């Protein structure tokens, strides 16, 4: 299946775009998506942390994703 991934902040810079299409197998979990993204974009591993949001909510690693889900990569947030 092809997923459309939305990227924000530093992850947008890493992807080189704010939207990226990623091919992954049906029934993939968030963890599998993270592994694929980190393989394709090793710079993600250098981040202190990042989160995956599925349909506007933070997702756990074992959550199954489908082609109809909206996926977003949430970079680390800093502030003062």
Coordinates of N, CA, C and O in Angstrom, one line a residue:
X1 N 0.9 -1.2 0.0 CA 0.0 0.0 0.0 C 0.9 1.2 0.0 O 2.0 1.2 0.4
X2 N 0.3 2.3 -0.5 CA 1.1 3.6 -0.5 C 0.5 4.5 0.5 O -0.7 4.7 0.5
X3 N 1.3 5.0 1.4 CA 0.9 5.9 2.5 C 1.4 7.3 2.1 O 2.5 7.5 1.7
X4 N 0.5 8.3 2.4 CA 1.0 9.7 2.3 C 1.4 10.1 3.7 O 0.6 10.0 4.6
X5 N 2.6 10.5 3.8 CA 3.2 11.0 5.1 C 3.3 12.5 5.1 O 3.9 13.0 4.2
X6 N 2.8 13.1 6.1 CA 3.0 14.5 6.3 C 4.2 14.8 7.2 O 4.3 14.1 8.2
X7 N 5.0 15.7 6.9 CA 6.2 16.0 7.7 C 6.2 17.5 8.1 O 5.8 18.3 7.3
X8 N 6.6 17.7 9.3 CA 6.7 19.0 9.9 C 8.1 19.3 10.5 O 8.8 18.4 10.8
X9 N 8.4 20.6 10.6 CA 9.7 21.0 11.2 C 10.9 20.3 10.6 O 11.0 20.2 9.4
X10 N 11.7 19.8 11.4 CA 13.0 19.2 11.0 C 12.7 18.0 10.1 O 13.5 17.7 9.2
X11 N 11.6 17.3 10.3 CA 11.4 16.1 9.5 C 11.0 16.5 8.1 O 11.3 15.8 7.1
X12 N 10.4 17.7 7.9 CA 10.2 18.2 6.6 C 11.5 18.4 5.9 O 11.7 18.1 4.7
X13 N 12.5 19.0 6.6 CA 13.8 19.2 6.0 C 14.5 17.9 5.7 O 15.1 17.7 4.6
X14 N 14.3 16.9 6.5 CA 14.9 15.6 6.3 C 14.3 14.9 5.0 O 15.0 14.4 4.2
X15 N 13.0 15.0 4.9 CA 12.4 14.4 3.7 C 12.6 15.3 2.4 O 12.4 14.8 1.3
X16 N 12.8 16.6 2.7 CA 13.0 17.5 1.5 C 11.6 17.9 1.0 O 11.6 18.5 -0.1
X17 N 10.6 17.6 1.7 CA 9.2 18.0 1.3 C 8.3 17.8 2.5 O 8.6 17.2 3.4
X18 N 7.1 18.5 2.4 CA 6.2 18.4 3.5 C 5.3 17.1 3.3 O 4.5 16.8 4.2
X19 N 5.3 16.5 2.1 CA 4.5 15.3 1.9 C 5.3 14.3 1.2 O 6.0 14.6 0.2
X20 N 5.3 13.1 1.7 CA 6.1 12.0 1.1 C 5.2 10.8 0.9 O 4.5 10.4 1.9
X21 N 5.3 10.1 -0.2 CA 4.6 8.8 -0.3 C 5.6 7.7 -0.1 O 6.7 7.7 -0.5
X22 N 5.1 6.7 0.8 CA 5.9 5.6 1.2 C 5.2 4.3 0.9 O 4.0 4.2 1.2
X23 N 5.8 3.4 0.3 CA 5.2 2.1 0.0 C 5.6 1.1 1.2 O 6.8 1.0 1.5
X24 N 4.6 0.5 1.7 CA 4.7 -0.4 2.9 C 3.7 -1.5 2.7 O 2.7 -1.3 2.1
X25 N 4.0 -2.7 3.3 CA 3.0 -3.8 3.2 C 1.7 -3.6 4.0 O 1.7 -2.8 4.9
X26 N 0.7 -4.2 3.5 CA -0.6 -4.2 4.1 C -0.5 -4.7 5.6 O 0.2 -5.6 5.8
X27 N -1.2 -4.1 6.5 CA -1.2 -4.5 7.9 C 0.0 -4.1 8.6 O 0.3 -4.6 9.7
X28 N 0.8 -3.2 8.1 CA 2.0 -2.7 8.8 C 1.6 -1.9 10.0 O 0.6 -1.3 10.1
X29 N 2.5 -2.0 11.0 CA 2.4 -1.3 12.3 C 3.1 0.0 12.2 O 4.0 0.3 11.3
X30 N 2.9 0.9 13.2 CA 3.6 2.1 13.3 C 5.1 1.8 13.4 O 6.0 2.5 12.9
X31 N 5.5 0.8 14.2 CA 6.9 0.4 14.4 C 7.5 0.0 13.1 O 8.6 0.4 12.8
X32 N 6.8 -0.7 12.2 CA 7.3 -1.1 10.9 C 7.5 0.1 10.0 O 8.5 0.2 9.3
X33 N 6.6 1.1 10.1 CA 6.7 2.3 9.4 C 8.0 3.1 9.9 O 8.7 3.6 9.1
X34 N 8.2 3.2 11.2 CA 9.3 3.9 11.7 C 10.6 3.2 11.2 O 11.6 3.9 10.8
X35 N 10.7 1.9 11.2 CA 11.9 1.2 10.8 C 12.1 1.5 9.3 O 13.3 1.7 8.9
X36 N 11.1 1.5 8.5 CA 11.2 1.8 7.1 C 11.7 3.2 6.9 O 12.6 3.5 6.1
X37 N 11.1 4.1 7.6 CA 11.5 5.6 7.4 C 12.9 5.8 7.9 O 13.7 6.5 7.2
X38 N 13.3 5.1 9.0 CA 14.7 5.3 9.4 C 15.7 4.6 8.5 O 16.9 5.0 8.4
X39 N 15.3 3.6 7.8 CA 16.2 3.0 6.8 C 16.3 3.9 5.6 O 17.4 4.1 5.1
X40 N 15.2 4.5 5.1 CA 15.3 5.4 4.0 C 15.8 6.7 4.3 O 16.4 7.4 3.4
X41 N 15.6 7.2 5.6 CA 16.1 8.5 6.0 C 16.8 8.4 7.3 O 16.3 8.6 8.4
X42 N 18.1 7.9 7.3 CA 18.8 7.7 8.5 C 19.0 8.9 9.4 O 19.2 8.7 10.6
X43 N 18.8 10.0 8.9 CA 18.8 11.3 9.7 C 17.8 11.3 10.8 O 17.9 11.9 11.9
X44 N 16.7 10.5 10.6 CA 15.6 10.4 11.6 C 16.2 9.9 12.9 O 15.8 10.2 14.0
X45 N 17.1 8.9 12.8 CA 17.7 8.3 14.0 C 18.5 9.3 14.9 O 18.7 9.0 16.0
X46 N 19.0 10.3 14.2 CA 19.8 11.3 14.9 C 18.9 12.3 15.8 O 19.4 13.0 16.6
X47 N 17.6 12.3 15.5 CA 16.7 13.2 16.3 C 16.6 12.6 17.7 O 16.6 11.4 18.0
X48 N 16.5 13.5 18.7 CA 16.3 13.2 20.1 C 15.1 12.3 20.2 O 15.1 11.3 20.9
X49 N 14.0 12.6 19.5 CA 12.8 11.9 19.5 C 11.9 12.4 18.4 O 12.1 13.5 17.9
X50 N 11.0 11.6 18.0 CA 9.9 12.0 17.1 C 8.8 11.0 17.2 O 8.9 9.9 17.8
X51 N 7.6 11.5 16.9 CA 6.4 10.7 17.1 C 5.7 10.5 15.7 O 5.8 11.4 14.8
X52 N 4.9 9.5 15.7 CA 4.0 9.3 14.5 C 2.6 9.5 15.0 O 2.2 9.0 16.1
X53 N 1.9 10.4 14.3 CA 0.5 10.6 14.6 C -0.4 9.9 13.5 O 0.0 10.0 12.3
X54 N -1.4 9.2 13.9 CA -2.3 8.6 13.0 C -3.7 9.2 13.2 O -4.2 9.2 14.3
X55 N -4.2 9.8 12.1 CA -5.5 10.5 12.2 C -5.6 11.5 13.4 O -6.5 11.5 14.2
X56 N -4.5 12.3 13.5 CA -4.4 13.4 14.4 C -4.2 13.0 15.9 O -4.4 13.8 16.8
X57 N -3.9 11.7 16.1 CA -3.6 11.3 17.5 C -2.2 10.6 17.5 O -1.9 9.8 16.6
X58 N -1.5 10.8 18.6 CA -0.2 10.1 18.7 C -0.5 8.6 18.7 O -1.4 8.1 19.4
X59 N 0.4 7.9 18.0 CA 0.1 6.4 17.8 C 1.2 5.6 18.6 O 2.3 6.0 18.7
X60 N 0.8 4.5 19.1 CA 1.7 3.5 19.7 C 2.3 2.7 18.6 O 1.8 2.5 17.5
X61 N 3.5 2.1 19.0 CA 4.2 1.3 18.0 C 3.4 0.1 17.4 O 3.6 -0.3 16.3
X62 N 2.5 -0.4 18.2 CA 1.8 -1.6 17.8 C 0.5 -1.3 17.0 O -0.2 -2.2 16.5
X63 N 0.2 0.0 16.8 CA -1.0 0.3 16.1 C -0.8 0.0 14.6 O 0.2 0.3 14.0
X64 N -1.8 -0.7 14.0 CA -1.9 -1.0 12.6 C -2.4 0.1 11.8 O -3.3 0.8 12.2
X65 N -1.7 0.4 10.7 CA -2.1 1.5 9.9 C -2.6 1.0 8.5 O -2.3 0.0 8.1
X66 N -3.5 1.8 8.0 CA -4.1 1.5 6.7 C -4.0 2.6 5.8 O -3.6 3.7 6.2
X67 N -4.2 2.4 4.5 CA -4.1 3.4 3.5 C -5.0 4.6 3.7 O -4.7 5.7 3.3
X68 N -6.1 4.4 4.4 CA -7.0 5.5 4.7 C -6.6 6.4 5.8 O -7.2 7.4 6.0
X69 N -5.6 6.0 6.6 CA -5.1 6.8 7.7 C -4.3 8.0 7.2 O -3.6 7.9 6.3
X70 N -4.5 9.1 8.0 CA -3.6 10.2 7.8 C -2.4 10.1 8.7 O -2.6 10.0 9.9
X71 N -1.2 10.0 8.1 CA 0.0 9.8 8.9 C 0.8 11.1 9.0 O 1.0 11.7 7.9
X72 N 1.3 11.5 10.1 CA 2.1 12.7 10.3 C 3.3 12.3 11.1 O 3.2 11.6 12.1
X73 N 4.5 12.9 10.8 CA 5.7 12.7 11.6 C 5.8 14.0 12.4 O 5.9 15.1 11.9
X74 N 5.8 13.8 13.7 CA 5.9 14.9 14.6 C 7.3 15.0 15.2 O 7.7 14.1 15.9
X75 N 8.0 16.1 14.9 CA 9.4 16.2 15.3 C 9.4 16.6 16.8 O 8.4 17.0 17.4
X76 N 10.6 16.5 17.4 CA 10.8 17.0 18.8 C 10.4 18.5 18.9 O 10.6 19.2 18.0
X77 N 9.8 18.8 20.0 CA 9.4 20.2 20.2 C 10.3 20.8 21.3 O 10.5 20.2 22.3
X78 N 10.7 22.0 21.1 CA 11.5 22.6 22.1 C 10.9 24.0 22.3 O 10.1 24.5 21.6
X79 N 11.2 24.5 23.4 CA 10.6 25.8 23.8 C 11.2 26.3 25.1 O 12.0 25.7 25.7
X80 N 10.8 27.5 25.4 CA 11.3 28.0 26.6 C 10.3 28.6 27.5 O 9.2 28.5 27.4

